[in-house]
mmCIF file of C-alpha atoms in Angstrom:
data_model
loop_
_atom_site.group_PDB
_atom_site.id
_atom_site.type_symbol
_atom_site.label_atom_id
_atom_site.label_comp_id
_atom_site.label_asym_id
_atom_site.label_seq_id
_atom_site.Cartn_x
_atom_site.Cartn_y
_atom_site.Cartn_z
ATOM 1 C CA MET A 1 0.002 -0.017 -0.024
ATOM 2 C CA ARG A 2 0.866 3.697 -0.408
ATOM 3 C CA ILE A 3 -0.127 5.559 2.743
ATOM 4 C CA LEU A 4 -0.119 9.347 3.058
ATOM 5 C CA ILE A 5 0.688 10.642 6.508
ATOM 6 C CA TRP A 6 1.862 13.986 7.677
ATOM 7 C CA HIS A 7 5.013 14.042 9.891
ATOM 8 C CA VAL A 8 3.358 15.255 13.114
ATOM 9 C CA HIS A 9 4.493 13.004 15.982
ATOM 10 C CA GLY A 10 8.003 11.786 15.381
ATOM 11 C CA SER A 11 8.189 9.033 18.032
ATOM 12 C CA TRP A 12 4.882 7.542 17.110
ATOM 13 C CA THR A 13 5.449 7.744 13.421
ATOM 14 C CA THR A 14 8.852 6.037 13.867
ATOM 15 C CA ALA A 15 6.985 2.872 14.943
ATOM 16 C CA PHE A 16 4.276 3.224 12.364
ATOM 17 C CA VAL A 17 6.651 3.393 9.357
ATOM 18 C CA GLN A 18 8.296 0.085 10.368
ATOM 19 C CA GLY A 19 5.502 -1.767 8.573
ATOM 20 C CA PRO A 20 5.661 -3.288 4.999
ATOM 21 C CA HIS A 21 4.197 -0.316 3.081
ATOM 22 C CA THR A 22 5.321 2.814 1.285
ATOM 23 C CA TYR A 23 4.700 5.907 3.516
ATOM 24 C CA VAL A 24 4.325 9.253 1.692
ATOM 25 C CA VAL A 25 5.107 12.274 3.827
ATOM 26 C CA PRO A 26 4.400 15.817 2.416
ATOM 27 C CA VAL A 27 7.430 18.120 2.255
ATOM 28 C CA THR A 28 7.418 21.879 1.691
ATOM 29 C CA PRO A 29 10.384 24.117 0.968
ATOM 30 C CA ASP A 30 10.369 25.549 4.476
ATOM 31 C CA ARG A 31 9.788 22.204 6.119
ATOM 32 C CA GLY A 32 7.023 23.849 8.181
ATOM 33 C CA PRO A 33 4.473 22.005 10.253
ATOM 34 C CA ASP A 34 2.529 20.848 7.185
ATOM 35 C CA GLY A 35 5.582 19.722 5.314
ATOM 36 C CA LEU A 36 8.238 18.497 7.658
ATOM 37 C CA GLY A 37 9.114 15.590 5.397
ATOM 38 C CA ARG A 38 11.265 12.746 6.653
ATOM 39 C CA ALA A 39 12.532 12.798 10.192
ATOM 40 C CA ARG A 40 16.060 14.038 10.897
ATOM 41 C CA THR A 41 16.401 12.906 14.505
ATOM 42 C CA TRP A 42 14.712 9.388 14.189
ATOM 43 C CA ASP A 43 15.793 6.484 12.086
ATOM 44 C CA TRP A 44 13.188 6.019 9.347
ATOM 45 C CA PRO A 45 13.400 3.338 6.665
ATOM 46 C CA ALA A 46 13.830 3.992 2.959
ATOM 47 C CA SER A 47 10.073 3.115 2.466
ATOM 48 C CA VAL A 48 9.259 6.648 3.806
ATOM 49 C CA VAL A 49 9.269 8.983 0.716
ATOM 50 C CA GLU A 50 8.797 12.754 0.501
ATOM 51 C CA LEU A 51 6.494 14.374 -1.942
ATOM 52 C CA PRO A 52 5.777 18.151 -2.346
ATOM 53 C CA PRO A 53 2.157 19.211 -2.417
ATOM 54 C CA GLU A 54 2.125 19.768 -6.176
ATOM 55 C CA ASP A 55 2.906 16.146 -6.735
ATOM 56 C CA LEU A 56 0.269 14.695 -4.475
ATOM 57 C CA ARG A 57 -2.591 15.395 -6.865
ATOM 58 C CA THR A 58 -1.349 12.763 -9.280
ATOM 59 C CA ALA A 59 0.071 10.374 -6.667
ATOM 60 C CA GLU A 60 -1.287 6.888 -6.281
ATOM 61 C CA LEU A 61 -2.491 6.549 -2.686
ATOM 62 C CA ASP A 62 -4.333 3.721 -1.051
ATOM 63 C CA LEU A 63 -5.001 5.338 2.282
ATOM 64 C CA VAL A 64 -4.834 8.766 4.040
ATOM 65 C CA VAL A 65 -4.001 9.037 7.778
ATOM 66 C CA LEU A 66 -5.296 12.358 9.143
ATOM 67 C CA GLN A 67 -4.052 13.583 12.510
ATOM 68 C CA ARG A 68 -5.074 17.233 12.857
ATOM 69 C CA PRO A 69 -8.473 18.900 12.116
ATOM 70 C CA HIS A 70 -7.201 21.084 9.242
ATOM 71 C CA GLU A 71 -5.685 18.040 7.378
ATOM 72 C CA PHE A 72 -9.094 17.121 6.025
ATOM 73 C CA GLU A 73 -9.265 20.346 4.028
ATOM 74 C CA LEU A 74 -5.514 20.186 3.307
ATOM 75 C CA ALA A 75 -5.961 16.748 1.808
ATOM 76 C CA ARG A 76 -8.881 17.987 -0.359
ATOM 77 C CA ALA A 77 -6.799 20.850 -1.588
ATOM 78 C CA TRP A 78 -3.511 19.042 -2.238
ATOM 79 C CA LEU A 79 -4.969 15.730 -3.439
ATOM 80 C CA GLY A 80 -8.059 16.944 -5.208
ATOM 81 C CA ARG A 81 -9.828 14.072 -3.380
ATOM 82 C CA THR A 82 -12.078 13.967 -0.357
ATOM 83 C CA PRO A 83 -10.796 11.602 2.340
ATOM 84 C CA GLY A 84 -13.345 8.919 3.227
ATOM 85 C CA ARG A 85 -15.119 9.331 -0.111
ATOM 86 C CA ASP A 86 -12.562 9.373 -2.930
ATOM 87 C CA VAL A 87 -9.751 7.747 -0.974
ATOM 88 C CA PRO A 88 -9.944 5.569 2.164
ATOM 89 C CA ALA A 89 -9.002 7.475 5.324
ATOM 90 C CA VAL A 90 -8.713 7.198 9.123
ATOM 91 C CA TYR A 91 -8.365 9.970 11.630
ATOM 92 C CA LEU A 92 -5.650 9.143 14.162
ATOM 93 C CA GLU A 93 -6.114 10.880 17.518
ATOM 94 C CA HIS A 94 -2.971 11.035 19.633
ATOM 95 C CA ASN A 95 -4.403 12.976 22.549
ATOM 96 C CA ALA A 96 -6.790 12.868 25.446
ATOM 97 C CA PRO A 97 -9.518 15.499 25.160
ATOM 98 C CA HIS A 98 -9.192 18.949 26.699
ATOM 99 C CA GLY A 99 -11.915 21.349 27.629
ATOM 100 C CA ASN A 100 -15.346 20.078 28.720
ATOM 101 C CA VAL A 101 -14.385 16.486 29.514
ATOM 102 C CA PRO A 102 -16.181 14.029 29.166
ATOM 103 C CA ASP A 103 -18.381 15.980 26.748
ATOM 104 C CA THR A 104 -15.555 17.129 24.392
ATOM 105 C CA ARG A 105 -16.681 16.691 20.859
ATOM 106 C CA HIS A 106 -14.016 15.290 18.612
ATOM 107 C CA PRO A 107 -13.179 17.235 15.451
ATOM 108 C CA ALA A 108 -13.857 14.178 13.286
ATOM 109 C CA ALA A 109 -17.195 13.337 14.972
ATOM 110 C CA ASP A 110 -19.784 12.450 12.415
ATOM 111 C CA LEU A 111 -17.270 12.792 9.535
ATOM 112 C CA PRO A 112 -18.658 10.364 6.905
ATOM 113 C CA GLY A 113 -16.439 7.461 5.972
ATOM 114 C CA VAL A 114 -13.545 8.328 8.349
ATOM 115 C CA PRO A 115 -13.174 6.127 11.465
ATOM 116 C CA VAL A 116 -11.328 7.619 14.454
ATOM 117 C CA VAL A 117 -8.348 5.633 15.760
ATOM 118 C CA HIS A 118 -7.293 6.238 19.360
ATOM 119 C CA VAL A 119 -3.987 5.269 20.862
ATOM 120 C CA THR A 120 -5.492 4.321 24.308
ATOM 121 C CA HIS A 121 -8.807 2.967 25.508
ATOM 122 C CA PHE A 122 -8.987 5.861 27.974
ATOM 123 C CA ASN A 123 -8.985 8.313 25.055
ATOM 124 C CA ARG A 124 -11.664 6.478 23.270
ATOM 125 C CA LEU A 125 -13.826 6.471 26.359
ATOM 126 C CA MET A 126 -13.401 10.242 26.886
ATOM 127 C CA TRP A 127 -13.754 11.599 23.348
ATOM 128 C CA ASP A 128 -17.300 12.000 21.865
ATOM 129 C CA THR A 129 -16.849 10.906 18.281
ATOM 130 C CA GLY A 130 -20.631 11.019 17.414
ATOM 131 C CA SER A 131 -21.561 8.596 14.599
ATOM 132 C CA ALA A 132 -17.943 8.162 13.439
ATOM 133 C CA PRO A 133 -16.759 4.587 14.200
ATOM 134 C CA ALA A 134 -14.055 4.584 16.967
ATOM 135 C CA THR A 135 -11.451 1.934 17.594
ATOM 136 C CA VAL A 136 -8.094 1.673 19.361
ATOM 137 C CA VAL A 137 -4.685 0.640 18.228
ATOM 138 C CA GLU A 138 -2.489 0.939 21.266
ATOM 139 C CA HIS A 139 1.023 2.340 21.151
ATOM 140 C CA GLY A 140 3.918 0.426 19.785
ATOM 141 C CA ILE A 141 7.596 0.984 20.535
ATOM 142 C CA VAL A 142 10.771 0.253 18.497
ATOM 143 C CA ASP A 143 12.644 -1.676 21.149
ATOM 144 C CA PRO A 144 15.707 0.255 22.258
ATOM 145 C CA GLY A 145 16.932 -2.832 24.087
ATOM 146 C CA PRO A 146 17.582 -3.523 27.797
ATOM 147 C CA LEU A 147 20.086 -0.658 28.268
ATOM 148 C CA TYR A 148 19.403 -0.064 31.950
ATOM 149 C CA THR A 149 22.320 0.290 34.264
ATOM 150 C CA GLY A 150 20.848 2.548 36.946
ATOM 151 C CA GLU A 151 24.306 3.644 37.948
ATOM 152 C CA LEU A 152 23.374 7.226 38.749
ATOM 153 C CA PRO A 153 21.250 7.619 41.877
ATOM 154 C CA HIS A 154 18.942 10.123 40.070
ATOM 155 C CA ALA A 155 15.350 10.136 38.844
ATOM 156 C CA ALA A 156 14.697 10.827 35.205
ATOM 157 C CA VAL A 157 11.731 12.759 33.867
ATOM 158 C CA VAL A 158 10.917 13.422 30.170
ATOM 159 C CA VAL A 159 8.685 16.285 29.309
ATOM 160 C CA ASN A 160 8.606 18.884 26.546
ATOM 161 C CA GLU A 161 7.937 22.540 27.474
ATOM 162 C CA PRO A 162 7.293 21.869 31.178
ATOM 163 C CA LEU A 163 7.001 25.549 32.052
ATOM 164 C CA ARG A 164 4.405 26.338 29.411
ATOM 165 C CA ARG A 165 2.373 23.192 30.100
ATOM 166 C CA GLY A 166 2.574 23.505 33.784
ATOM 167 C CA ARG A 167 -0.009 21.479 35.816
ATOM 168 C CA THR A 168 -0.918 19.373 32.798
ATOM 169 C CA THR A 169 2.511 17.736 32.869
ATOM 170 C CA GLY A 170 2.858 17.911 36.664
ATOM 171 C CA THR A 171 5.633 20.536 36.636
ATOM 172 C CA ASP A 172 4.369 21.845 39.997
ATOM 173 C CA LEU A 173 5.057 18.375 41.473
ATOM 174 C CA LEU A 174 8.767 18.510 40.652
ATOM 175 C CA PRO A 175 9.820 20.266 43.828
ATOM 176 C CA ALA A 176 8.418 17.490 45.993
ATOM 177 C CA LEU A 177 9.948 14.896 43.799
ATOM 178 C CA ALA A 178 13.290 16.742 43.788
ATOM 179 C CA ALA A 179 13.337 16.557 47.635
ATOM 180 C CA ALA A 180 13.224 12.787 47.250
ATOM 181 C CA ALA A 181 15.855 12.451 44.585
ATOM 182 C CA PRO A 182 18.039 14.598 42.297
ATOM 183 C CA LEU A 183 15.992 15.036 39.103
ATOM 184 C CA ASP A 184 17.286 14.906 35.528
ATOM 185 C CA VAL A 185 14.578 16.485 33.341
ATOM 186 C CA PHE A 186 14.953 15.715 29.653
ATOM 187 C CA GLY A 187 13.060 17.440 26.834
ATOM 188 C CA MET A 188 12.580 20.539 24.744
ATOM 189 C CA GLY A 189 12.124 23.804 26.567
ATOM 190 C CA THR A 190 13.557 22.634 29.825
ATOM 191 C CA ALA A 191 16.352 25.212 30.043
ATOM 192 C CA GLY A 192 16.294 27.197 33.292
ATOM 193 C CA LEU A 193 13.690 24.912 34.847
ATOM 194 C CA ALA A 194 15.233 24.787 38.245
ATOM 195 C CA GLY A 195 15.545 28.530 38.550
ATOM 196 C CA ARG A 196 11.915 29.082 37.539
ATOM 197 C CA LEU A 197 10.786 26.545 40.171
ATOM 198 C CA GLY A 198 13.061 27.959 42.910
ATOM 199 C CA LEU A 199 15.083 24.707 43.085
ATOM 200 C CA ASP A 200 18.796 24.168 43.728
ATOM 201 C CA PRO A 201 20.211 23.374 40.233
ATOM 202 C CA ALA A 202 21.882 20.337 41.800
ATOM 203 C CA ARG A 203 18.431 18.874 42.569
ATOM 204 C CA CYS A 204 16.894 19.590 39.169
ATOM 205 C CA ARG A 205 19.179 19.426 36.102
ATOM 206 C CA ASP A 206 17.727 20.129 32.582
ATOM 207 C CA HIS A 207 18.933 18.272 29.463
ATOM 208 C CA GLU A 208 17.990 18.659 25.862
ATOM 209 C CA LEU A 209 19.403 15.732 23.886
ATOM 210 C CA PRO A 210 18.960 14.453 20.430
ATOM 211 C CA GLN A 211 16.723 11.416 20.189
ATOM 212 C CA ASP A 212 19.578 8.985 19.457
ATOM 213 C CA ALA A 213 21.341 9.919 22.737
ATOM 214 C CA LEU A 214 18.239 10.064 24.959
ATOM 215 C CA HIS A 215 17.712 6.334 25.663
ATOM 216 C CA THR A 216 21.335 5.765 26.767
ATOM 217 C CA ALA A 217 21.101 8.802 29.061
ATOM 218 C CA LEU A 218 17.853 7.681 30.561
ATOM 219 C CA ALA A 219 19.152 4.187 31.235
ATOM 220 C CA ARG A 220 21.889 5.406 33.422
ATOM 221 C CA ARG A 221 19.366 6.879 35.904
ATOM 222 C CA ARG A 222 18.068 4.745 38.738
ATOM 223 C CA LEU A 223 14.400 5.176 37.919
ATOM 224 C CA TYR A 224 11.846 6.989 35.651
ATOM 225 C CA VAL A 225 9.279 9.351 37.115
ATOM 226 C CA HIS A 226 6.085 10.227 35.223
ATOM 227 C CA PRO A 227 4.365 13.146 36.986
ATOM 228 C CA VAL A 228 1.938 13.885 34.150
ATOM 229 C CA ARG A 229 -1.661 14.667 35.217
ATOM 230 C CA TRP A 230 -3.486 14.794 31.961
ATOM 231 C CA THR A 231 -2.253 13.702 28.593
ATOM 232 C CA SER A 232 -2.359 10.685 26.469
ATOM 233 C CA LEU A 233 -0.122 7.770 27.476
ATOM 234 C CA GLY A 234 3.408 9.127 27.226
ATOM 235 C CA LEU A 235 5.718 7.213 24.879
ATOM 236 C CA SER A 236 8.601 8.262 27.066
ATOM 237 C CA LEU A 237 7.008 6.145 29.813
ATOM 238 C CA LEU A 238 6.721 3.070 27.595
ATOM 239 C CA GLU A 239 10.353 3.706 26.324
ATOM 240 C CA ALA A 240 11.640 3.814 29.847
ATOM 241 C CA MET A 241 9.964 0.523 30.632
ATOM 242 C CA HIS A 242 11.439 -1.006 27.422
ATOM 243 C CA LEU A 243 14.859 0.153 28.681
ATOM 244 C CA GLY A 244 14.308 -1.863 31.868
ATOM 245 C CA MET A 245 13.731 1.099 34.182
ATOM 246 C CA PRO A 246 11.437 0.936 37.251
ATOM 247 C CA VAL A 247 8.774 3.611 37.039
ATOM 248 C CA VAL A 248 7.004 5.810 39.501
ATOM 249 C CA ALA A 249 3.934 7.470 38.018
ATOM 250 C CA LEU A 250 0.619 9.232 38.718
ATOM 251 C CA ALA A 251 -2.456 6.938 38.350
ATOM 252 C CA THR A 252 -4.030 9.049 35.689
ATOM 253 C CA THR A 253 -5.319 8.452 32.145
ATOM 254 C CA GLU A 254 -4.008 5.121 30.790
ATOM 255 C CA VAL A 255 -1.068 4.688 33.234
ATOM 256 C CA VAL A 256 -2.916 2.220 35.465
ATOM 257 C CA GLU A 257 -3.358 -0.069 32.455
ATOM 258 C CA ALA A 258 0.205 0.285 31.217
ATOM 259 C CA VAL A 259 2.159 -0.227 34.410
ATOM 260 C CA PRO A 260 1.489 -3.513 36.189
ATOM 261 C CA GLU A 261 1.654 -3.639 39.980
ATOM 262 C CA ASP A 262 5.162 -5.309 39.998
ATOM 263 C CA ALA A 263 6.643 -2.938 37.372
ATOM 264 C CA GLY A 264 6.764 0.185 39.472
ATOM 265 C CA VAL A 265 4.667 2.364 41.774
ATOM 266 C CA VAL A 266 1.520 4.011 40.565
ATOM 267 C CA SER A 267 -0.521 6.337 42.818
ATOM 268 C CA ASN A 268 -2.105 9.692 43.153
ATOM 269 C CA ARG A 269 -0.709 10.262 46.566
ATOM 270 C CA ILE A 270 2.347 12.355 46.463
ATOM 271 C CA ASP A 271 3.729 10.837 49.696
ATOM 272 C CA VAL A 272 3.515 7.295 48.265
ATOM 273 C CA LEU A 273 5.300 8.445 45.070
ATOM 274 C CA THR A 274 8.194 10.246 46.955
ATOM 275 C CA ASP A 275 8.565 7.227 49.285
ATOM 276 C CA ALA A 276 8.887 4.954 46.217
ATOM 277 C CA VAL A 277 11.499 7.260 44.739
ATOM 278 C CA ARG A 278 13.545 7.126 47.907
ATOM 279 C CA GLU A 279 13.198 3.343 48.084
ATOM 280 C CA PHE A 280 14.355 2.796 44.585
ATOM 281 C CA LEU A 281 17.341 5.087 45.133
ATOM 282 C CA ALA A 282 18.318 3.199 48.308
ATOM 283 C CA ASP A 283 17.959 -0.222 46.833
ATOM 284 C CA PRO A 284 19.599 -0.633 43.410
ATOM 285 C CA GLU A 285 18.831 -4.369 43.343
ATOM 286 C CA GLN A 286 15.193 -3.839 43.885
ATOM 287 C CA ALA A 287 15.195 -1.163 41.167
ATOM 288 C CA ARG A 288 16.855 -3.608 38.710
ATOM 289 C CA ARG A 289 14.324 -6.436 39.428
ATOM 290 C CA THR A 290 11.443 -4.058 39.091
ATOM 291 C CA GLY A 291 12.783 -2.564 35.848
ATOM 292 C CA ALA A 292 13.191 -6.099 34.398
ATOM 293 C CA ARG A 293 9.452 -6.728 35.104
ATOM 294 C CA ALA A 294 8.560 -3.387 33.511
ATOM 295 C CA ARG A 295 10.443 -4.317 30.377
ATOM 296 C CA SER A 296 8.707 -7.666 30.090
ATOM 297 C CA ALA A 297 5.313 -5.996 30.498
ATOM 298 C CA ALA A 298 6.098 -3.309 27.924
ATOM 299 C CA LEU A 299 7.326 -5.801 25.388
ATOM 300 C CA ALA A 300 4.151 -7.921 25.772
ATOM 301 C CA ARG A 301 1.621 -5.105 25.424
ATOM 302 C CA TYR A 302 3.473 -2.337 23.527
ATOM 303 C CA GLY A 303 5.849 -4.279 21.395
ATOM 304 C CA LEU A 304 6.229 -3.386 17.741
ATOM 305 C CA PRO A 305 4.791 -6.649 16.277
ATOM 306 C CA ARG A 306 1.443 -6.331 18.104
ATOM 307 C CA PHE A 307 1.294 -2.662 17.051
ATOM 308 C CA LEU A 308 1.938 -3.250 13.364
ATOM 309 C CA ASP A 309 -0.493 -6.250 13.381
ATOM 310 C CA GLY A 310 -3.158 -4.058 14.791
ATOM 311 C CA TRP A 311 -2.716 -1.501 12.014
ATOM 312 C CA GLU A 312 -2.585 -4.179 9.342
ATOM 313 C CA ARG A 313 -5.969 -5.475 10.434
ATOM 314 C CA LEU A 314 -7.315 -1.867 10.386
ATOM 315 C CA PHE A 315 -5.932 -1.232 6.894
ATOM 316 C CA LYS A 316 -7.734 -4.269 5.531
ATOM 317 C CA GLU A 317 -11.046 -3.265 7.166
ATOM 318 C CA VAL A 318 -10.843 0.311 5.916
ATOM 319 C CA THR A 319 -9.651 -0.437 2.327
ATOM 320 C CA ARG A 320 -11.632 -3.625 1.564
#
């Protein structure tokens, strides 16, 4: 198949393009949000090909994957075809709803001929998609391997733009966590985080690393902390589990499904979370055993073969 998909979510798309198809990604001269083209910080196979908008009108396409509300009109303009009518299409929703939850209306609600695909069952439950069929294909991860060493008695956090996103990503919880363990916060827009939170820089270090260096850096930390209150299931959490890291996380959105009881500590009580952080720091062997169970659980539920198989079955259903 030839599948059109915009480069929107690099980590997710990295797993998606590992399938047996040709993946067409729009590219514009400025490589702006609607034309990023191939990834530059992730390893994508040669089956991902770039096409400028002017070439899409004559391109042979078997399926269009929409991910943002304006892509429906963008596809009509660039392809000269209506998704769901002239070419099979699905709307992939990466996020949990914001606003008037649980009454938030999905932008693809009632869109004829375009099923909505969610990445978690929690998201499907919370979005109102109207008459549009809704299904779930859970996340898949390209296995980075069991890189965990845990040699540094620090806790790792991965979050992009923690200051802008604030309570959504649990930025306000970092001071309590930093009192339990030195934090290494990885992600875009983390520079100056300690100063903005009034923390000693030795207790909260920020790091902005390229994707190919992130996994190795994470795996050196004793544990992974996921303080996110409200978002879809973070790929960084699943990647940390794949690395073999024990995890400490808020019991929100899909986390309670993703992290089994023996793979870490999941709670909405801050004292329980900070106690768990201290215990993992003090007991490297317990951290290693818990991380090994986290990796086994992540491979079983979020491994790449299961993910790609789920999409293959959906492709056949949508295009038959």
